mmCIF file of C-alpha atoms and ligand atoms in Angstrom:
data_model
loop_
_atom_site.group_PDB
_atom_site.id
_atom_site.type_symbol
_atom_site.label_atom_id
_atom_site.label_comp_id
_atom_site.label_asym_id
_atom_site.label_seq_id
_atom_site.Cartn_x
_atom_site.Cartn_y
_atom_site.Cartn_z
ATOM 1 C CA MET A 12 56.791 30.144 49.562
ATOM 2 C CA ILE A 13 59.742 28.686 47.731
ATOM 3 C CA VAL A 14 62.577 28.354 49.665
ATOM 4 C CA GLU A 15 65.676 26.767 47.675
ATOM 5 C CA ASN A 16 66.910 22.995 48.576
ATOM 6 C CA MET A 17 64.358 22.778 51.330
ATOM 7 C CA ASN A 18 63.500 19.183 52.370
ATOM 8 C CA GLU A 19 60.090 18.393 51.629
ATOM 9 C CA GLY A 20 58.814 16.393 54.864
ATOM 10 C CA ILE A 21 60.631 14.743 57.165
ATOM 11 C CA LEU A 22 60.923 11.133 55.022
ATOM 12 C CA SER A 23 63.244 13.423 52.378
ATOM 13 C CA VAL A 24 65.836 13.532 55.074
ATOM 14 C CA ILE A 25 67.223 10.002 54.990
ATOM 15 C CA GLY A 26 70.154 8.981 53.816
ATOM 16 C CA ASN A 27 72.761 11.452 52.714
ATOM 17 C CA THR A 28 74.322 10.860 55.864
ATOM 18 C CA PRO A 29 77.882 12.064 56.387
ATOM 19 C CA LEU A 30 81.059 10.141 55.884
ATOM 20 C CA VAL A 31 83.603 11.707 58.242
ATOM 21 C CA LYS A 32 87.216 10.531 58.440
ATOM 22 C CA LEU A 33 88.382 9.656 62.027
ATOM 23 C CA THR A 34 91.094 11.528 62.645
ATOM 24 C CA LYS A 35 92.343 10.059 65.761
ATOM 25 C CA ILE A 36 91.754 6.635 65.959
ATOM 26 C CA PHE A 37 94.221 5.006 63.304
ATOM 27 C CA GLY A 38 96.839 8.685 63.907
ATOM 28 C CA SER A 39 99.212 8.895 61.431
ATOM 29 C CA SER A 40 99.181 5.099 60.300
ATOM 30 C CA GLY A 41 98.485 6.235 56.864
ATOM 31 C CA PHE A 42 94.932 4.233 56.696
ATOM 32 C CA ASN A 43 92.253 7.038 56.390
ATOM 33 C CA LEU A 44 88.982 5.155 57.810
ATOM 34 C CA PHE A 45 85.801 7.154 57.380
ATOM 35 C CA ALA A 46 82.243 5.789 59.325
ATOM 36 C CA LYS A 47 78.996 6.867 58.040
ATOM 37 C CA LEU A 48 77.033 8.043 60.770
ATOM 38 C CA GLU A 49 73.754 5.913 59.980
ATOM 39 C CA SER A 50 72.588 7.617 63.368
ATOM 40 C CA LEU A 51 71.808 10.916 61.880
ATOM 41 C CA ASN A 52 69.046 9.384 59.965
ATOM 42 C CA PRO A 53 65.659 10.975 60.972
ATOM 43 C CA GLY A 54 64.582 6.942 62.366
ATOM 44 C CA GLY A 55 68.170 6.953 64.320
ATOM 45 C CA SER A 56 69.706 3.632 62.276
ATOM 46 C CA VAL A 57 70.651 2.652 58.407
ATOM 47 C CA LYS A 58 66.960 0.402 58.560
ATOM 48 C CA ASP A 59 65.944 4.080 58.304
ATOM 49 C CA ARG A 60 66.560 3.440 54.243
ATOM 50 C CA SER A 61 64.975 0.018 54.246
ATOM 51 C CA ALA A 62 61.645 0.559 55.613
ATOM 52 C CA LEU A 63 61.378 3.925 53.240
ATOM 53 C CA ARG A 64 61.931 1.794 50.374
ATOM 54 C CA ILE A 65 60.357 -0.962 51.220
ATOM 55 C CA VAL A 66 57.414 0.815 52.013
ATOM 56 C CA GLU A 67 57.331 3.465 49.284
ATOM 57 C CA ASP A 68 57.767 0.495 46.692
ATOM 58 C CA ALA A 69 54.423 -1.691 48.369
ATOM 59 C CA LEU A 70 52.712 2.197 47.822
ATOM 60 C CA ALA A 71 53.963 2.344 44.167
ATOM 61 C CA ILE A 72 52.238 -0.945 42.939
ATOM 62 C CA GLY A 73 49.316 -0.499 44.656
ATOM 63 C CA LEU A 74 50.414 -3.501 47.229
ATOM 64 C CA ILE A 75 49.182 -1.264 50.086
ATOM 65 C CA ARG A 76 47.173 2.008 51.159
ATOM 66 C CA PRO A 77 46.576 4.377 53.401
ATOM 67 C CA GLY A 78 44.729 2.676 56.381
ATOM 68 C CA ASP A 79 46.284 -0.068 55.777
ATOM 69 C CA THR A 80 48.352 -2.586 58.945
ATOM 70 C CA ILE A 81 51.779 -2.900 58.196
ATOM 71 C CA ILE A 82 53.287 -6.113 60.534
ATOM 72 C CA GLU A 83 56.729 -6.629 60.796
ATOM 73 C CA SER A 84 58.622 -8.498 63.143
ATOM 74 C CA SER A 85 62.051 -6.131 65.107
ATOM 75 C CA SER A 86 63.723 -5.995 67.828
ATOM 76 C CA GLY A 87 64.586 -2.309 67.307
ATOM 77 C CA ASN A 88 65.658 -0.488 64.483
ATOM 78 C CA MET A 89 63.790 -1.812 61.528
ATOM 79 C CA GLY A 90 61.232 -1.462 63.766
ATOM 80 C CA ILE A 91 61.531 2.484 64.270
ATOM 81 C CA GLY A 92 61.925 3.101 60.939
ATOM 82 C CA LEU A 93 58.787 1.236 59.390
ATOM 83 C CA ALA A 94 56.893 3.374 62.428
ATOM 84 C CA GLN A 95 58.210 6.395 61.349
ATOM 85 C CA VAL A 96 57.342 5.628 57.820
ATOM 86 C CA CYS A 97 54.036 4.223 58.419
ATOM 87 C CA ALA A 98 53.132 7.763 60.323
ATOM 88 C CA TYR A 99 54.109 9.474 58.139
ATOM 89 C CA TYR A 100 51.660 7.615 55.080
ATOM 90 C CA GLY A 101 48.900 7.398 57.426
ATOM 91 C CA LEU A 102 49.555 3.489 57.736
ATOM 92 C CA CYS A 103 48.826 1.115 60.880
ATOM 93 C CA PHE A 104 51.979 -0.154 62.070
ATOM 94 C CA ILE A 105 52.223 -3.614 64.978
ATOM 95 C CA CYS A 106 55.539 -4.289 65.796
ATOM 96 C CA VAL A 107 55.979 -7.612 67.038
ATOM 97 C CA VAL A 108 58.867 -7.611 69.463
ATOM 98 C CA ASP A 109 60.368 -10.306 72.485
ATOM 99 C CA PRO A 110 61.389 -9.656 75.509
ATOM 100 C CA LYS A 111 64.645 -8.730 74.625
ATOM 101 C CA THR A 112 63.498 -5.600 73.360
ATOM 102 C CA THR A 113 64.633 -2.639 75.316
ATOM 103 C CA ARG A 114 62.310 -0.258 77.241
ATOM 104 C CA LEU A 115 63.747 2.443 75.094
ATOM 105 C CA ASN A 116 62.933 0.992 71.597
ATOM 106 C CA ILE A 117 59.519 0.384 72.789
ATOM 107 C CA ASP A 118 58.550 3.515 73.871
ATOM 108 C CA ILE A 119 59.613 5.439 70.834
ATOM 109 C CA LEU A 120 57.724 2.552 68.861
ATOM 110 C CA LYS A 121 54.876 4.001 70.367
ATOM 111 C CA ALA A 122 55.787 7.104 70.223
ATOM 112 C CA PHE A 123 55.333 6.529 66.597
ATOM 113 C CA GLY A 124 52.181 5.196 67.128
ATOM 114 C CA ALA A 125 52.467 1.647 66.731
ATOM 115 C CA THR A 126 51.339 -1.418 68.068
ATOM 116 C CA VAL A 127 53.303 -3.272 70.425
ATOM 117 C CA GLU A 128 53.066 -7.422 70.314
ATOM 118 C CA VAL A 129 55.364 -8.964 72.815
ATOM 119 C CA VAL A 130 56.058 -12.622 72.468
ATOM 120 C CA SER A 131 56.929 -14.640 75.282
ATOM 121 C CA THR A 132 57.499 -18.244 74.303
ATOM 122 C CA SER A 133 61.590 -18.410 73.397
ATOM 123 C CA ASN A 134 62.841 -22.220 71.616
ATOM 124 C CA SER A 135 63.465 -24.714 74.382
ATOM 125 C CA GLN A 136 66.806 -25.492 72.644
ATOM 126 C CA THR A 137 68.200 -22.318 71.378
ATOM 127 C CA GLY A 138 66.466 -19.959 73.469
ATOM 128 C CA ASP A 139 65.755 -17.839 70.293
ATOM 129 C CA PHE A 140 62.375 -15.557 69.927
ATOM 130 C CA LEU A 141 62.360 -15.349 65.709
ATOM 131 C CA GLN A 142 60.167 -18.591 65.187
ATOM 132 C CA ALA A 143 57.539 -17.206 67.996
ATOM 133 C CA ARG A 144 58.007 -13.902 66.722
ATOM 134 C CA LEU A 145 57.178 -15.182 62.714
ATOM 135 C CA ASP A 146 54.237 -17.028 63.915
ATOM 136 C CA LEU A 147 52.635 -14.231 65.503
ATOM 137 C CA VAL A 148 53.058 -12.380 62.367
ATOM 138 C CA GLU A 149 51.912 -14.969 60.565
ATOM 139 C CA LYS A 150 48.513 -15.202 62.897
ATOM 140 C CA LEU A 151 47.963 -10.914 62.667
ATOM 141 C CA ARG A 152 48.131 -11.444 59.057
ATOM 142 C CA LYS A 153 45.601 -13.678 58.710
ATOM 143 C CA GLU A 154 43.530 -12.050 61.489
ATOM 144 C CA ILE A 155 43.900 -8.474 59.772
ATOM 145 C CA ASP A 156 42.016 -7.777 56.624
ATOM 146 C CA ARG A 157 44.217 -5.857 54.161
ATOM 147 C CA SER A 158 47.649 -6.429 56.141
ATOM 148 C CA PHE A 159 50.860 -6.371 54.530
ATOM 149 C CA TRP A 160 54.400 -7.979 55.651
ATOM 150 C CA PRO A 161 57.467 -6.447 54.497
ATOM 151 C CA ASP A 162 59.511 -9.604 55.140
ATOM 152 C CA GLN A 163 62.745 -7.631 55.602
ATOM 153 C CA TYR A 164 64.870 -10.755 55.097
ATOM 154 C CA ARG A 165 63.533 -11.703 51.868
ATOM 155 C CA ASN A 166 62.191 -8.528 50.373
ATOM 156 C CA LEU A 167 63.931 -6.976 47.211
ATOM 157 C CA ALA A 168 63.424 -3.440 48.171
ATOM 158 C CA ASN A 169 65.502 -4.146 51.386
ATOM 159 C CA PRO A 170 69.171 -4.427 49.410
ATOM 160 C CA MET A 171 67.705 -1.998 46.849
ATOM 161 C CA ALA A 172 67.858 0.700 49.070
ATOM 162 C CA HIS A 173 71.246 0.341 50.170
ATOM 163 C CA HIS A 174 72.229 1.163 46.272
ATOM 164 C CA ARG A 175 72.055 4.473 47.510
ATOM 165 C CA THR A 176 73.888 3.721 50.636
ATOM 166 C CA MET A 177 77.187 2.862 48.411
ATOM 167 C CA HIS A 178 76.822 5.357 45.726
ATOM 168 C CA GLU A 179 77.033 8.276 48.147
ATOM 169 C CA ILE A 180 80.144 6.631 49.743
ATOM 170 C CA ALA A 181 81.592 5.877 46.301
ATOM 171 C CA GLY A 182 80.858 9.314 45.474
ATOM 172 C CA ALA A 183 82.287 11.549 48.419
ATOM 173 C CA LEU A 184 85.831 9.129 48.028
ATOM 174 C CA ASN A 185 85.834 9.441 43.696
ATOM 175 C CA GLY A 186 85.081 5.462 43.788
ATOM 176 C CA GLU A 187 88.560 4.624 45.784
ATOM 177 C CA VAL A 188 87.331 2.684 48.387
ATOM 178 C CA ASP A 189 89.610 -0.015 49.093
ATOM 179 C CA LEU A 190 87.581 -2.007 51.824
ATOM 180 C CA LEU A 191 83.951 -1.892 53.048
ATOM 181 C CA PHE A 192 83.056 -2.927 56.571
ATOM 182 C CA CYS A 193 79.605 -3.444 56.582
ATOM 183 C CA ALA A 194 77.571 -4.923 59.428
ATOM 184 C CA THR A 195 75.256 -8.048 58.293
ATOM 185 C CA SER A 196 71.748 -8.973 59.769
ATOM 186 C CA THR A 197 69.088 -9.030 57.215
ATOM 187 C CA CYS A 198 71.955 -9.104 54.612
ATOM 188 C CA GLY A 199 70.095 -6.032 52.887
ATOM 189 C CA THR A 200 72.852 -3.857 53.573
ATOM 190 C CA ILE A 201 75.692 -5.557 52.122
ATOM 191 C CA ARG A 202 73.932 -6.912 49.315
ATOM 192 C CA GLY A 203 72.926 -3.668 48.324
ATOM 193 C CA CYS A 204 76.389 -2.286 48.287
ATOM 194 C CA ALA A 205 77.732 -5.159 46.817
ATOM 195 C CA GLU A 206 75.573 -5.159 44.081
ATOM 196 C CA TYR A 207 76.151 -1.217 43.576
ATOM 197 C CA ILE A 208 80.698 -2.750 43.902
ATOM 198 C CA ARG A 209 80.073 -5.138 41.082
ATOM 199 C CA ALA A 210 77.857 -2.779 39.041
ATOM 200 C CA HIS A 211 80.240 -0.094 39.140
ATOM 201 C CA ARG A 212 83.428 -2.140 38.633
ATOM 202 C CA LEU A 213 85.014 -0.977 41.528
ATOM 203 C CA ARG A 214 87.941 -2.456 43.385
ATOM 204 C CA THR A 215 86.327 -2.244 46.947
ATOM 205 C CA ARG A 216 87.227 -5.388 48.978
ATOM 206 C CA ILE A 217 83.920 -6.465 50.855
ATOM 207 C CA TYR A 218 84.256 -6.938 54.865
ATOM 208 C CA ALA A 219 80.696 -8.747 56.501
ATOM 209 C CA VAL A 220 81.392 -7.754 60.000
ATOM 210 C CA ASP A 221 79.078 -10.699 61.961
ATOM 211 C CA ALA A 222 78.722 -12.087 65.073
ATOM 212 C CA VAL A 223 79.753 -14.620 66.883
ATOM 213 C CA GLY A 224 76.934 -16.944 67.302
ATOM 214 C CA SER A 225 75.099 -16.114 63.815
ATOM 215 C CA VAL A 226 74.635 -18.576 61.206
ATOM 216 C CA ILE A 227 74.631 -16.088 58.521
ATOM 217 C CA PHE A 228 77.960 -16.750 56.843
ATOM 218 C CA GLY A 229 78.228 -20.163 58.376
ATOM 219 C CA GLY A 230 78.654 -19.615 62.020
ATOM 220 C CA GLN A 231 77.167 -22.369 64.949
ATOM 221 C CA PHE A 232 74.147 -20.710 66.692
ATOM 222 C CA ALA A 233 75.225 -19.567 70.109
ATOM 223 C CA LYS A 234 73.651 -16.949 72.571
ATOM 224 C CA ARG A 235 74.746 -12.851 72.132
ATOM 225 C CA LEU A 236 73.084 -9.839 73.390
ATOM 226 C CA ILE A 237 74.420 -7.044 71.203
ATOM 227 C CA PRO A 238 71.209 -6.886 69.007
ATOM 228 C CA GLY A 239 71.828 -5.192 65.390
ATOM 229 C CA HIS A 240 73.976 -7.375 63.411
ATOM 230 C CA GLY A 241 74.094 -10.803 63.003
ATOM 231 C CA ALA A 242 70.889 -14.024 62.750
ATOM 232 C CA ALA A 243 69.826 -16.911 64.005
ATOM 233 C CA VAL A 244 68.427 -18.489 60.509
ATOM 234 C CA ARG A 245 70.776 -17.033 57.491
ATOM 235 C CA PRO A 246 68.831 -14.787 56.010
ATOM 236 C CA GLU A 247 66.726 -15.367 52.202
ATOM 237 C CA LEU A 248 69.012 -12.113 50.848
ATOM 238 C CA TYR A 249 71.909 -14.127 51.604
ATOM 239 C CA GLN A 250 74.026 -15.035 48.629
ATOM 240 C CA PRO A 251 77.216 -16.684 49.061
ATOM 241 C CA ASP A 252 79.543 -14.207 47.204
ATOM 242 C CA LEU A 253 77.652 -11.630 49.282
ATOM 243 C CA ALA A 254 81.444 -10.675 51.076
ATOM 244 C CA ASP A 255 85.297 -11.404 50.051
ATOM 245 C CA GLU A 256 85.948 -12.343 53.824
ATOM 246 C CA CYS A 257 84.032 -12.593 57.545
ATOM 247 C CA ILE A 258 84.660 -11.197 60.273
ATOM 248 C CA GLN A 259 83.004 -12.584 63.067
ATOM 249 C CA VAL A 260 83.026 -10.088 66.587
ATOM 250 C CA THR A 261 82.057 -11.301 69.675
ATOM 251 C CA ASP A 262 79.887 -9.109 72.312
ATOM 252 C CA LEU A 263 82.783 -7.798 74.367
ATOM 253 C CA GLN A 264 84.434 -6.543 71.155
ATOM 254 C CA CYS A 265 81.580 -4.684 70.033
ATOM 255 C CA VAL A 266 81.369 -3.114 73.521
ATOM 256 C CA ILE A 267 85.312 -2.204 73.174
ATOM 257 C CA GLY A 268 84.849 -0.568 69.694
ATOM 258 C CA CYS A 269 82.249 1.529 71.144
ATOM 259 C CA ARG A 270 83.966 3.036 74.210
ATOM 260 C CA ARG A 271 87.254 3.128 70.981
ATOM 261 C CA LEU A 272 84.473 5.152 69.181
ATOM 262 C CA VAL A 273 83.087 7.072 71.990
ATOM 263 C CA ARG A 274 86.453 8.176 73.690
ATOM 264 C CA GLU A 275 89.087 8.841 70.404
ATOM 265 C CA GLU A 276 86.713 10.528 68.081
ATOM 266 C CA ALA A 277 83.501 11.361 70.562
ATOM 267 C CA ILE A 278 81.836 9.626 68.375
ATOM 268 C CA LEU A 279 78.421 7.886 70.187
ATOM 269 C CA ALA A 280 77.529 4.616 68.457
ATOM 270 C CA GLY A 281 75.803 1.152 68.989
ATOM 271 C CA GLY A 282 77.120 -1.965 68.978
ATOM 272 C CA SER A 283 77.249 -2.143 65.209
ATOM 273 C CA SER A 284 79.171 0.353 65.433
ATOM 274 C CA GLY A 285 81.123 -1.370 67.111
ATOM 275 C CA ALA A 286 81.600 -3.746 65.679
ATOM 276 C CA GLY A 287 82.794 -2.629 62.419
ATOM 277 C CA MET A 288 85.508 -1.192 64.267
ATOM 278 C CA ARG A 289 86.974 -4.448 64.532
ATOM 279 C CA GLY A 290 87.493 -5.230 61.176
ATOM 280 C CA PRO A 291 89.442 -1.851 60.519
ATOM 281 C CA ARG A 292 91.958 -2.884 63.131
ATOM 282 C CA ARG A 293 92.581 -6.235 62.061
ATOM 283 C CA SER A 294 93.008 -4.670 58.172
ATOM 284 C CA SER A 295 95.547 -1.618 59.169
ATOM 285 C CA ARG A 296 97.623 -4.369 61.262
ATOM 286 C CA THR A 297 98.408 -6.384 57.514
ATOM 287 C CA GLY A 298 98.377 -3.681 55.250
ATOM 288 C CA SER A 299 97.629 0.241 55.018
ATOM 289 C CA PRO A 300 95.647 0.725 52.260
ATOM 290 C CA PRO A 301 94.803 4.345 51.393
ATOM 291 C CA THR A 302 91.287 4.782 51.727
ATOM 292 C CA THR A 303 88.410 2.952 53.395
ATOM 293 C CA GLY A 304 85.005 3.714 53.901
ATOM 294 C CA TRP A 305 82.985 2.077 56.867
ATOM 295 C CA CYS A 306 79.762 2.063 56.901
ATOM 296 C CA ALA A 307 77.999 2.436 60.686
ATOM 297 C CA SER A 308 75.066 2.481 61.870
ATOM 298 C CA THR A 309 73.051 3.179 64.731
ATOM 299 C CA ALA A 310 72.978 5.731 68.061
ATOM 300 C CA PRO A 311 73.535 3.871 71.084
HETATM 301 C C1 PLP B 1 71.852 -0.929 63.706
HETATM 302 C C2 PLP B 1 71.735 -2.023 62.581
HETATM 303 N N1 PLP B 1 72.859 -2.038 61.762
HETATM 304 C C3 PLP B 1 73.365 -2.933 61.323
HETATM 305 C C4 PLP B 1 72.182 -3.982 61.041
HETATM 306 C C5 PLP B 1 72.392 -4.896 60.095
HETATM 307 O O1 PLP B 1 71.722 -4.447 58.734
HETATM 308 P P1 PLP B 1 70.989 -5.588 57.542
HETATM 309 O O2 PLP B 1 69.529 -5.829 58.329
HETATM 310 O O3 PLP B 1 70.937 -5.036 56.610
HETATM 311 O O4 PLP B 1 72.293 -6.841 57.127
HETATM 312 C C6 PLP B 1 71.310 -3.738 61.607
HETATM 313 C C7 PLP B 1 70.051 -4.893 61.673
HETATM 314 O O5 PLP B 1 69.397 -4.701 62.109
HETATM 315 C C8 PLP B 1 71.109 -2.429 62.434
HETATM 316 O O6 PLP B 1 69.848 -2.420 63.351
#
C-alpha cells in the first residue's frame, strides 16, 4: 500500500521538530521568541540528531556493520539517542554512565536493549567522573572485537547533523533570525548551527548558553548538578569563534527558567532549555530585535 507522506521507520521522524512562538513570556514587548521543541524527537532530545548522523555515517563508509558493538560514554540524552538508533540498525550498544545518571535514563537505555556499565571512581580533586568513563570505554574497546566509539566530543558527524537543525530554524523564519541561543556541551549543536549561519551569511548573532562551572568557554571548573549542558573538559569540537557571546547560567537559573516555561507557556522542558531562557531575558532588556530562534532541547 502506498500512502502519501508516510514516514518510513522511526528514525525518519528525527528532526523537523516544531518551532513554536512563545506567546506569553515576553508578552507585547515586540521581542519575538521561538522555541525549537527538540523534546519531540523520538528519543526525547536534540541528541537524536547527532546519534543518527554518527551511526549512519559510520555504516555508510563501512566502519561498522549490523552486529557490531557501539560503546559511548553518556549520562543521558546521547546514550538514549544512540540506544534507539542501534536498536533500529541491529547494533549492540554499551552505554558507560556514572552514579549521577538518573534511574529513569538507565531504565530507558535498558528498554532499548542497551547494556549499561556504571563507573564508580571519580577524580579525587574535582569529583568528576569523565576520565573514569573514558577509561572504561577504552578498556571495553580493547576487549570487544568489532567495537566502535562514536566519540561525540570529536566526531565531525556531530556538528554536521546540526546544519539541518539551523536549516529548519532559518527556513521557518525566512532566514530572519537575529539571535540564536544554544546550549553547549560537546559543541556539536552550536558548531553545526554556526557553520550553517556563516555559510549562508545569515545576520544571526550566536549566544552559547553554558553552565557556571563548565570550562568550555574559559570558565573555572566547579561542581554543577544540571545534566545536558556544560563540560568538565573543553571538547575537541570547540572553536574560539563558535559564539559571538557566551552566557553562563547557574543551576538555580536553569530551574527558574524551567518553571517559567511550564508556568507561562505550558512547556515542560529540561534543564538546558531552562538555561536557554536566560539569554532572551538578558537580550530583551538591552534591545528588542524583531525575531529570534531559540534552540530548546529535551524533555524533563
Ligand atoms: C538536552 C541537551 N541539550 C543540549 C546539549 C548540548 O548539546 P551539544 O552536545 O551539541 O553541545 C545536550 C548535550 O548532551 C543535551 O543533552
